PDB file of C-alpha atoms in Angstrom:
ATOM      1  CA  MET B   1       0.000   0.000   0.000  1.00 87.00           C
ATOM      2  CA  LEU B   2       1.307   3.458  -0.952  1.00 93.00           C
ATOM      3  CA  VAL B   3      -0.105   6.827   0.072  1.00 96.00           C
ATOM      4  CA  LEU B   4       0.394  10.328  -1.321  1.00 97.00           C
ATOM      5  CA  GLU B   5      -1.936  13.034  -0.117  1.00 97.00           C
ATOM      6  CA  VAL B   6      -1.594  16.783  -0.762  1.00 97.00           C
ATOM      7  CA  ASP B   7      -3.921  19.109   1.127  1.00 98.00           C
ATOM      8  CA  GLY B   8      -6.385  16.283   1.705  1.00 97.00           C
ATOM      9  CA  VAL B   9      -6.431  15.104  -1.926  1.00 97.00           C
ATOM     10  CA  ARG B  10      -5.265  11.509  -2.317  1.00 97.00           C
ATOM     11  CA  TYR B  11      -3.364  10.422  -5.442  1.00 95.00           C
ATOM     12  CA  ASP B  12      -3.929   6.938  -6.861  1.00 93.00           C
ATOM     13  CA  GLY B  13      -1.845   4.742  -9.152  1.00 93.00           C
ATOM     14  CA  LEU B  14       1.445   5.366  -7.354  1.00 92.00           C
ATOM     15  CA  GLN B  15       2.798   1.912  -8.269  1.00 91.00           C
ATOM     16  CA  ARG B  16       3.455   3.092 -11.820  1.00 93.00           C
ATOM     17  CA  HIS B  17       5.880   5.754 -10.513  1.00 92.00           C
ATOM     18  CA  ARG B  18       8.501   3.326  -9.207  1.00 93.00           C
ATOM     19  CA  GLN B  19      12.018   3.910 -10.501  1.00 94.00           C
ATOM     20  CA  ALA B  20      15.004   1.695  -9.771  1.00 95.00           C
ATOM     21  CA  SER B  21      18.553   1.954 -11.037  1.00 94.00           C
ATOM     22  CA  PRO B  22      19.411  -1.043 -13.218  1.00 94.00           C
ATOM     23  CA  GLU B  23      22.747  -1.488 -11.437  1.00 94.00           C
ATOM     24  CA  CYS B  24      24.987   0.165  -8.851  1.00 94.00           C
ATOM     25  CA  PHE B  25      26.722   3.403  -9.825  1.00 91.00           C
ATOM     26  CA  ASN B  26      29.174   6.031  -8.554  1.00 91.00           C
ATOM     27  CA  ALA B  27      26.963   8.804  -7.154  1.00 88.00           C
ATOM     28  CA  TRP B  28      29.791  11.362  -7.487  1.00 87.00           C
ATOM     29  CA  ALA B  29      30.827  10.451 -11.040  1.00 87.00           C
ATOM     30  CA  ARG B  30      30.359  14.026 -12.290  1.00 86.00           C
ATOM     31  CA  HIS B  31      31.757  15.805  -9.224  1.00 87.00           C
ATOM     32  CA  PRO B  32      34.821  17.964 -10.071  1.00 89.00           C
ATOM     33  CA  SER B  33      36.845  16.481  -7.181  1.00 88.00           C
ATOM     34  CA  GLY B  34      36.794  13.031  -8.740  1.00 79.00           C
ATOM     35  CA  ALA B  35      35.529  11.597  -5.436  1.00 85.00           C
ATOM     36  CA  ARG B  36      33.865   8.189  -5.485  1.00 84.00           C
ATOM     37  CA  LEU B  37      30.717   7.090  -3.709  1.00 84.00           C
ATOM     38  CA  PHE B  38      30.294   3.514  -4.850  1.00 85.00           C
ATOM     39  CA  PRO B  39      28.303   1.311  -4.793  1.00 90.00           C
ATOM     40  CA  THR B  40      25.139   3.398  -4.866  1.00 92.00           C
ATOM     41  CA  ALA B  41      21.702   2.337  -6.024  1.00 93.00           C
ATOM     42  CA  SER B  42      18.305   3.989  -6.247  1.00 92.00           C
ATOM     43  CA  ASN B  43      14.862   2.483  -5.789  1.00 92.00           C
ATOM     44  CA  GLY B  44      11.766   4.487  -4.944  1.00 90.00           C
ATOM     45  CA  TYR B  45       8.570   6.163  -5.973  1.00 91.00           C
ATOM     46  CA  TYR B  46       8.957   9.594  -7.543  1.00 92.00           C
ATOM     47  CA  VAL B  47       6.021  11.859  -8.356  1.00 93.00           C
ATOM     48  CA  MET B  48       6.139  15.350  -9.854  1.00 93.00           C
ATOM     49  CA  LEU B  49       3.281  17.634  -8.891  1.00 91.00           C
ATOM     50  CA  LYS B  50       2.031  20.794 -10.528  1.00 93.00           C
ATOM     51  CA  PRO B  51       3.307  23.948  -8.791  1.00 96.00           C
ATOM     52  CA  LEU B  52       1.371  24.636  -5.610  1.00 96.00           C
ATOM     53  CA  PRO B  53      -0.211  28.042  -5.024  1.00 97.00           C
ATOM     54  CA  ARG B  54       1.113  30.375  -2.345  1.00 98.00           C
ATOM     55  CA  GLY B  55       0.276  29.407   1.186  1.00 98.00           C
ATOM     56  CA  ARG B  56       0.601  26.493   3.600  1.00 98.00           C
ATOM     57  CA  HIS B  57       0.290  22.940   2.291  1.00 98.00           C
ATOM     58  CA  THR B  58       0.279  19.543   3.994  1.00 98.00           C
ATOM     59  CA  ILE B  59       1.884  16.589   2.240  1.00 97.00           C
ATOM     60  CA  ASN B  60       1.431  13.060   3.599  1.00 98.00           C
ATOM     61  CA  VAL B  61       3.406  10.149   2.166  1.00 96.00           C
ATOM     62  CA  GLY B  62       3.744   6.587   3.341  1.00 95.00           C
ATOM     63  CA  GLY B  63       3.599   2.940   2.617  1.00 93.00           C
ATOM     64  CA  ALA B  64       3.278  -0.469   4.229  1.00 93.00           C
ATOM     65  CA  LEU B  65       4.881  -3.867   3.748  1.00 89.00           C
ATOM     66  CA  PRO B  66       4.083  -7.001   5.738  1.00 91.00           C
ATOM     67  CA  ARG B  67       6.672  -6.232   8.455  1.00 95.00           C
ATOM     68  CA  MET B  68       7.331  -2.517   8.022  1.00 94.00           C
ATOM     69  CA  SER B  69       5.423   0.730   7.566  1.00 96.00           C
ATOM     70  CA  GLN B  70       6.307   4.391   7.232  1.00 95.00           C
ATOM     71  CA  ALA B  71       4.233   7.567   7.375  1.00 97.00           C
ATOM     72  CA  VAL B  72       5.587  11.098   6.983  1.00 97.00           C
ATOM     73  CA  SER B  73       3.677  14.368   7.161  1.00 98.00           C
ATOM     74  CA  ASP B  74       5.304  17.607   5.997  1.00 97.00           C
ATOM     75  CA  THR B  75       4.129  21.188   6.022  1.00 98.00           C
ATOM     76  CA  LEU B  76       5.288  23.168   3.016  1.00 96.00           C
ATOM     77  CA  ILE B  77       4.986  26.946   2.825  1.00 98.00           C
ATOM     78  CA  VAL B  78       5.027  28.375  -0.696  1.00 97.00           C
ATOM     79  CA  GLU B  79       5.870  32.077  -0.874  1.00 96.00           C
TER      80      GLU B  79
END
């Protein structure tokens, strides 16, 4: 189960927004220092929203697996 809610409006179909890197990579590959941060991988759900109007907004995200769950609530102020 996945949850994304912005100002009380729930978004459905979040499963189709999963992105995972096909293999590990050096996260600093383009950094001018030549530093290495390896191995790094990415796996998550990424959603782009339309710009929010000015004011205070509440964003709730979360998910549940059989032995783990997470719920985060953020307040975002757009000026």
